[in-house]
Tab-separated table of C-alpha atoms in Angstrom:
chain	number	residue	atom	x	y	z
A	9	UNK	CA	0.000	0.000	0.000
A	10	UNK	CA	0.856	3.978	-0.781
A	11	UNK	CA	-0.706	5.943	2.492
A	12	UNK	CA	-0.838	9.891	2.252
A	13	UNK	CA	-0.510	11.690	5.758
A	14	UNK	CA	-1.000	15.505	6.867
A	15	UNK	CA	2.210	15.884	8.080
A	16	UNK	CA	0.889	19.073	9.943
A	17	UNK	CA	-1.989	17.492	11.902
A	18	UNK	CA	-0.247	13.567	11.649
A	19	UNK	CA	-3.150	12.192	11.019
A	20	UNK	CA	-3.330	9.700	7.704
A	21	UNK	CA	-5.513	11.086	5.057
A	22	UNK	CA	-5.622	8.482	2.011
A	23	UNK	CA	-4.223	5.089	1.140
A	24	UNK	CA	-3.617	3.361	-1.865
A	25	UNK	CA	-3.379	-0.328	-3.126
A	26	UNK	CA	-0.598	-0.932	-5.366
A	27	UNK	CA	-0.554	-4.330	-7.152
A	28	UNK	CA	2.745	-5.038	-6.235
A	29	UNK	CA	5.305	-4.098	-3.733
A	30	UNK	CA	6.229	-0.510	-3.887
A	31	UNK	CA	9.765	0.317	-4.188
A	32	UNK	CA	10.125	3.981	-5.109
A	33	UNK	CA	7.743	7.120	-4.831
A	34	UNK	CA	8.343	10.932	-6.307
A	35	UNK	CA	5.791	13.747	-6.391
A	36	UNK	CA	5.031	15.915	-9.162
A	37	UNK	CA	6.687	19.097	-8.950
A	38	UNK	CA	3.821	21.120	-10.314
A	39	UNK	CA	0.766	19.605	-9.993
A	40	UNK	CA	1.181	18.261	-6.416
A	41	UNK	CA	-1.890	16.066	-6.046
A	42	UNK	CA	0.003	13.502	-8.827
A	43	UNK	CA	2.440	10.888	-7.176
A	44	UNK	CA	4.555	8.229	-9.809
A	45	UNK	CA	5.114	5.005	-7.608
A	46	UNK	CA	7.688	2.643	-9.209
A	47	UNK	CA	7.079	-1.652	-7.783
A	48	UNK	CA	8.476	-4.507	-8.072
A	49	UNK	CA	7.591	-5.762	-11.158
A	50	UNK	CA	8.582	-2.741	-13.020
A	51	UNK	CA	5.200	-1.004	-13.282
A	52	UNK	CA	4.656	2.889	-13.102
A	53	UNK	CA	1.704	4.215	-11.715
A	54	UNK	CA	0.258	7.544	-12.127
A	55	UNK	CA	-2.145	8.211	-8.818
A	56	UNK	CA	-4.833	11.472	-8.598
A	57	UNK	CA	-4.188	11.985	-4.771
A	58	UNK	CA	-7.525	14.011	-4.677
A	59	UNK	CA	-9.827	11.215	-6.408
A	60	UNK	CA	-7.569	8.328	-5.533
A	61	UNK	CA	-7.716	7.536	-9.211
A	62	UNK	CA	-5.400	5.333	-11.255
A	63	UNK	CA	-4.748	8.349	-14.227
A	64	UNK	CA	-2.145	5.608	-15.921
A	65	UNK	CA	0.072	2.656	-15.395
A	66	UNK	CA	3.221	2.418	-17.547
A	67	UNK	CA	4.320	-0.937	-18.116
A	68	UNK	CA	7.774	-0.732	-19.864
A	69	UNK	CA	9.752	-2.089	-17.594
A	70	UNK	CA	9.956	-5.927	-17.072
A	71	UNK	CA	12.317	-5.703	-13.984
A	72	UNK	CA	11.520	-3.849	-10.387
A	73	UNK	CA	11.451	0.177	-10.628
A	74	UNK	CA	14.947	1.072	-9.195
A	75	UNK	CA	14.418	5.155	-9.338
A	76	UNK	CA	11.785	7.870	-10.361
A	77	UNK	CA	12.576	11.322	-11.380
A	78	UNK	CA	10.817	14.381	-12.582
A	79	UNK	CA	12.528	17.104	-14.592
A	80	UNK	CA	12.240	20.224	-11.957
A	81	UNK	CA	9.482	21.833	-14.260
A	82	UNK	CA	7.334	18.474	-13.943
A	83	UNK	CA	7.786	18.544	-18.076
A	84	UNK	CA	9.072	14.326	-17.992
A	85	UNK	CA	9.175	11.639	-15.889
A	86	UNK	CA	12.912	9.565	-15.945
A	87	UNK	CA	12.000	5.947	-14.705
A	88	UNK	CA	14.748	3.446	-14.147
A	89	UNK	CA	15.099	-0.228	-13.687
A	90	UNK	CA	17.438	-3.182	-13.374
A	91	UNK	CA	15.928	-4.266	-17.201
A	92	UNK	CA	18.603	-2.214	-18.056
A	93	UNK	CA	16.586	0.382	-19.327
A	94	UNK	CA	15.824	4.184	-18.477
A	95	UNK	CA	11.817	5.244	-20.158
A	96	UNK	CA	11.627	9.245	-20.498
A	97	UNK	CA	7.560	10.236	-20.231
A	98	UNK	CA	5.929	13.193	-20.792
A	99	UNK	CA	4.194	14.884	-17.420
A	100	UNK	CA	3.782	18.395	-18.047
A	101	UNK	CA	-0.123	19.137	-18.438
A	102	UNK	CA	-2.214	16.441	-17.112
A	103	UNK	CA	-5.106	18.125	-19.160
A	104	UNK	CA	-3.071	17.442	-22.685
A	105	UNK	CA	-3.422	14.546	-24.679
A	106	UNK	CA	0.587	13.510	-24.683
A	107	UNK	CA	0.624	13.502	-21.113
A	108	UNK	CA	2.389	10.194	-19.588
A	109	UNK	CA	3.213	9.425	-23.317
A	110	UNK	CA	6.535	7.695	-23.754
A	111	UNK	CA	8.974	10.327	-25.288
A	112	UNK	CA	12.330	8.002	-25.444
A	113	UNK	CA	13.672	4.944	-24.218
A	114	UNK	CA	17.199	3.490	-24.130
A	115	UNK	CA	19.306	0.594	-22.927
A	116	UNK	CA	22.509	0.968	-20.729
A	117	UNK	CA	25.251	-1.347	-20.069
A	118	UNK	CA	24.357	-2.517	-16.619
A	119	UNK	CA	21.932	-2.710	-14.124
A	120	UNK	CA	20.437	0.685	-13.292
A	121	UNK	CA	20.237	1.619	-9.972
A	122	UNK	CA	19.536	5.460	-10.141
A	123	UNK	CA	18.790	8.374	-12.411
A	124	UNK	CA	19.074	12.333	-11.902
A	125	UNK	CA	18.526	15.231	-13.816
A	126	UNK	CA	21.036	17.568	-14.540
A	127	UNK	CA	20.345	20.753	-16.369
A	128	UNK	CA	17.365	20.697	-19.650
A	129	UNK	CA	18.663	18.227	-21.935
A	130	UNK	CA	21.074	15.782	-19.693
A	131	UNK	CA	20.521	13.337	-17.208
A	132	UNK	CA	23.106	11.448	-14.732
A	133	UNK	CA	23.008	7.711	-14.703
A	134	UNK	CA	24.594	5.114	-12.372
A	135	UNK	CA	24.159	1.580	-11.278
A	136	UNK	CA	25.996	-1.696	-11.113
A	137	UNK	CA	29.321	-0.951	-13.386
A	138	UNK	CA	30.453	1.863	-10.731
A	139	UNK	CA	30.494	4.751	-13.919
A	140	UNK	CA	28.942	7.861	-13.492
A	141	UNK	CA	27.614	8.356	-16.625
A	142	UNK	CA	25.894	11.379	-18.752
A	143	UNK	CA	23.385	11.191	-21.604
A	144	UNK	CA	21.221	13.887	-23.537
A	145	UNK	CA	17.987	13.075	-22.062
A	146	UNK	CA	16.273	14.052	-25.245
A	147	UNK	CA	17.934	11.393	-27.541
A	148	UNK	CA	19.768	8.711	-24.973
A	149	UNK	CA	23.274	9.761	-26.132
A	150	UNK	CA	25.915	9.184	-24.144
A	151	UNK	CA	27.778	12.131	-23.491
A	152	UNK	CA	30.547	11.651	-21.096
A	153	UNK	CA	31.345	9.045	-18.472
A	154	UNK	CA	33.370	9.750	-15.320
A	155	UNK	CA	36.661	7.585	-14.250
A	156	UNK	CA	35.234	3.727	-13.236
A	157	UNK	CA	34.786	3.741	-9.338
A	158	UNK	CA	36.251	0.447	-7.872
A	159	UNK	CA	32.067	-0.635	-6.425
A	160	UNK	CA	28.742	-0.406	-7.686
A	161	UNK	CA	26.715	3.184	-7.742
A	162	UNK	CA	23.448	2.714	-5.561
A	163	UNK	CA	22.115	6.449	-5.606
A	164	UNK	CA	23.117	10.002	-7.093
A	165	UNK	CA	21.883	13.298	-6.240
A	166	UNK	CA	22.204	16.824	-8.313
A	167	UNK	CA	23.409	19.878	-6.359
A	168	UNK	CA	22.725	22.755	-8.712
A	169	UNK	CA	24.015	25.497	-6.743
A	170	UNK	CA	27.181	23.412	-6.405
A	171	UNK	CA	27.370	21.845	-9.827
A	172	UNK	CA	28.409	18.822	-8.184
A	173	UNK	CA	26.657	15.512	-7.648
A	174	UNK	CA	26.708	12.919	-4.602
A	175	UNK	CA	26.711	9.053	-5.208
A	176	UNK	CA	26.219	6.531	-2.499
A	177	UNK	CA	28.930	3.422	-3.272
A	178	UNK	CA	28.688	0.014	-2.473
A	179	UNK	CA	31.609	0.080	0.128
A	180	UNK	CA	29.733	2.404	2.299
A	181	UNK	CA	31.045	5.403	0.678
A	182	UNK	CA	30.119	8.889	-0.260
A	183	UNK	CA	31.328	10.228	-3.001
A	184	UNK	CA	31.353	13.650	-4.711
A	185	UNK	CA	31.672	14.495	-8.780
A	186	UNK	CA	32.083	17.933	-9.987
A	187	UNK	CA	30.287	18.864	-12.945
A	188	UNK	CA	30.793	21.138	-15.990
A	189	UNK	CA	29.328	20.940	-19.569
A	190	UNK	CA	31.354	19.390	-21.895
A	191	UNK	CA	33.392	17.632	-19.846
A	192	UNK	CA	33.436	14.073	-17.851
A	193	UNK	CA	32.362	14.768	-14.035
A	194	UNK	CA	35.316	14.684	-12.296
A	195	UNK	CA	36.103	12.781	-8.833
A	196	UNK	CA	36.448	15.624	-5.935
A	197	UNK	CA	36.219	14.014	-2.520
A	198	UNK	CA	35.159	11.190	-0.894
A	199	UNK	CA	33.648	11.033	2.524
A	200	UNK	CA	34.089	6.918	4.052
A	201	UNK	CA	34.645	5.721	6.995
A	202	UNK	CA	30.753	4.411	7.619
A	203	UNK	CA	30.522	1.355	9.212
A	204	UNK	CA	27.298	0.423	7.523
A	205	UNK	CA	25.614	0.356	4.396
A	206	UNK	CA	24.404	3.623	3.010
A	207	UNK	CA	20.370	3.351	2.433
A	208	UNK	CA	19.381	6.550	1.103
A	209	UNK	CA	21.250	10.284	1.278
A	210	UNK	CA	19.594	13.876	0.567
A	211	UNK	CA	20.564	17.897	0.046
A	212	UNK	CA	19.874	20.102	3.124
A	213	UNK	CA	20.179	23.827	2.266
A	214	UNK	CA	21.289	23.936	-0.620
A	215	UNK	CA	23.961	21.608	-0.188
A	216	UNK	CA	25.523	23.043	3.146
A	217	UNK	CA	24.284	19.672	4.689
A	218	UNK	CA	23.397	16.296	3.945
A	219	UNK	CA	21.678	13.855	5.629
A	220	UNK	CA	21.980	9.882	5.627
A	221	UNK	CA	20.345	6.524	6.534
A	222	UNK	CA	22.908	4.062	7.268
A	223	UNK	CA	22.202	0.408	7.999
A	224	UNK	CA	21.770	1.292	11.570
A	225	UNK	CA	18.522	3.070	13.547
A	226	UNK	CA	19.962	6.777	13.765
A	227	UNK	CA	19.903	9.028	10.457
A	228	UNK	CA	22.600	11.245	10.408
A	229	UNK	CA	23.041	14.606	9.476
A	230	UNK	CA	26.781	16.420	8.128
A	231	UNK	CA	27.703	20.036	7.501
A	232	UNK	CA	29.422	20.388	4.165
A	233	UNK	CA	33.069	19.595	4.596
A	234	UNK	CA	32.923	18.208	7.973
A	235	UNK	CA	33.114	14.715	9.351
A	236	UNK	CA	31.259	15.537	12.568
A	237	UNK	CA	27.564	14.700	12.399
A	238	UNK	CA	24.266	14.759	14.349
A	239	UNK	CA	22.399	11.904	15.036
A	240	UNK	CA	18.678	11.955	15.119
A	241	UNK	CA	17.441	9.701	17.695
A	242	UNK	CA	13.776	8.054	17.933
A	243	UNK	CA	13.349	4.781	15.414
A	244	UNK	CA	13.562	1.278	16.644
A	245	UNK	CA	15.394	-0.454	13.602
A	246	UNK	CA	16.934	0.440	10.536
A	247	UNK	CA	15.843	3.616	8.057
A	248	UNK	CA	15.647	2.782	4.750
A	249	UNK	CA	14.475	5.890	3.151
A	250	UNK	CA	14.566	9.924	3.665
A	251	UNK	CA	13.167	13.103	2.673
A	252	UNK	CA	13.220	16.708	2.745
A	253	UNK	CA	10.858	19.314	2.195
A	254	UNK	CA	11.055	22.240	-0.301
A	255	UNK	CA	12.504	24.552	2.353
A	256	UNK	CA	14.601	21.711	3.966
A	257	UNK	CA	12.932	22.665	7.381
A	258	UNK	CA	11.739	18.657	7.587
A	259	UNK	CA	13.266	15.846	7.011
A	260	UNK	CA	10.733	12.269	6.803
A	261	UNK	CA	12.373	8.984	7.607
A	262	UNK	CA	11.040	5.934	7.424
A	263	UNK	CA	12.154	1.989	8.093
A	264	UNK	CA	11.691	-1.156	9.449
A	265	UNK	CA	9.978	-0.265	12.598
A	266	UNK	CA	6.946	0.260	10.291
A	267	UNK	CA	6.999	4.489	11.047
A	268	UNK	CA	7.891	7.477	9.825
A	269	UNK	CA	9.429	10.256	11.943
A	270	UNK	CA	9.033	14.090	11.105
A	271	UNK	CA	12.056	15.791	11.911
A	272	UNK	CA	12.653	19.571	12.320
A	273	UNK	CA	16.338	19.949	11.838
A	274	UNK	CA	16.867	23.929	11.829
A	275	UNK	CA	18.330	25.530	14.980
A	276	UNK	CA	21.005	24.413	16.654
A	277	UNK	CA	19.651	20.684	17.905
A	278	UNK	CA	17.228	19.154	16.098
A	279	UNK	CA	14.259	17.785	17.199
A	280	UNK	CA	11.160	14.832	16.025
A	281	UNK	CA	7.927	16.753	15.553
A	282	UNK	CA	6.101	13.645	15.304
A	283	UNK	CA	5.336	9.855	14.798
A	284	UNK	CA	3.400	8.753	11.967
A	285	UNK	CA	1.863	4.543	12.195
A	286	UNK	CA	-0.110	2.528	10.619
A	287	UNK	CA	1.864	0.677	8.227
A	288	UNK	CA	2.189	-3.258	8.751
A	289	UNK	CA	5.641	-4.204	7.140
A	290	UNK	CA	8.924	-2.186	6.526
A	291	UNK	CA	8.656	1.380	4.442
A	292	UNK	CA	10.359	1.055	1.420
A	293	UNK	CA	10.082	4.872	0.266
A	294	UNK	CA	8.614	8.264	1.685
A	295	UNK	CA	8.391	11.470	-0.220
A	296	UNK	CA	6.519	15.300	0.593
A	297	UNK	CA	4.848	17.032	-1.812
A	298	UNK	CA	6.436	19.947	-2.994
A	299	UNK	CA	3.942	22.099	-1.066
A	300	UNK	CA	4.968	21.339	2.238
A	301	UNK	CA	7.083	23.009	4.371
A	302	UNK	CA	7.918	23.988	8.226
A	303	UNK	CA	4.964	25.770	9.513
């Protein structure tokens, strides 16, 4: 199931049956009220969060949705999977016939483990090879492709103020790219030194901070060229997924101990605003809507 909560008022306002196990989950930036939830068996589905309508379920994939993306405009919809194979929709106007149409597709030499968007026209791809690679996201061209890291890619994230983007390795590493058109992102830093396996990782203000799930009960949160972290403090087993509003006030994690925790993480301690139940098995993803933010 997909359940939809007022973060405000914690109270859970909709739920959603999903035909298979969902692994991935990503708001539209635009029109809020549409959520893309990526499952095990590869299938895309396009919910109305006001009607609780199906609008559309893309069935391209024939392996389990590894990552969803939308452009930052909401214009397409970058799914991934371990087929191989990254599908490009378009999601701009839900009111327009092309909508959730399938602009491009394209095969990649591995398993694909995550996609991000970088600038219009480009799009940065990793997975189980351990290259960062670049395509045009308007034709699947490959573009560039960074030095081969010794361990599989699991996630990447796009910094625009930064031009830089931060992949989660399979030795428990984090590890930063700088990027510049017309060039191959190059290696800048790495941060290791975790004794457990990264789950998930995501921008805090603008890319001052960062904070991480580990394989352990405590997310974490570091200041931009620091070591030293904060631990936030509350779950009863391991996180497997985070997420931070639009004015990175809040930050949603969610795990094994069937909850999510709401987490208020400006000032100089943070602090859990609340506990959100009612699951009955281990949260595989959380997102916000782009609407919310720290009252």
């Amino acid at each position: 199931t997909v359940t939809l909560w007022d973060v405000h008022n914690k109270v859970l306002s909709q739920t959603f049956n999903v035909d298979s196990i969902p692994l991935c989950i990503a708001f539209h930036p635009v029109h809020s009220e549409l959520v893309a939830v990526g499952d095990q068996v590869g299938t895309v589905t396009l919910y109305h969060t006001g009607s609780k309508n199906v609008l559309y379920q893309l069935k391209n994939h024939f392996s389990h949705c590894t990552s969803l993306c939308f452009t930052p405009d909401g214009g397409r919809l970058f799914t991934s999977s371990r087929d191989k194979t990254v599908q490009i929709y378009d999601t701009k106007d839900p009111r327009d016939t092309a909508f959730a149409q399938k602009v491009t597709s394209w095969i990649v030499i591995e398993e694909i483990l995550s996609v991000s968007n970088w600038e219009d026209d480009k799009m940065l791809v990793c997975g189980s090879s351990g290259v960062l690679r670049v395509y045009d996201s308007t034709n699947g061209e490959l573009l560039s492709e960074a030095a081969k890291y010794p361990h599989a890619l699991y996630s990447c994230h796009y910094l625009a103020r930064q031009s830089e983007a931060l992949l989660v390795t399979a030795d428990q590493c984090l590890v930063f790219y700088c990027l510049a058109s017309g060039s191959a992102p190059k290696h800048r830093r790495t941060l290791a030194g975790n004794l457990d396996a990264v789950a998930d990782i995501r921008w805090l203000d603008g890319g001052l901070r960062f904070v991480v799930a580990t394989n352990s009960m405590h997310p974490r949160i570091y200041k931009r060229g620091s070591n030293f972290c904060e631990e936030l403090q509350g779950h009863t087993d391991i996180i497997g997924s985070l997420a931070v509003s639009s004015d990175s006030r809040l930050v949603a994690s969610a795990g094994k101990d069937k909850s999510i925790r709401i987490w208020y993480v400006r000032g100089p301690k943070s602090r859990c605003l609340g506990l959100l139940s009612g699951h009955s098995a281990y949260i595989m993803s959380v997102a916000f809507t782009h609407t919310v933010t720290a009252k």
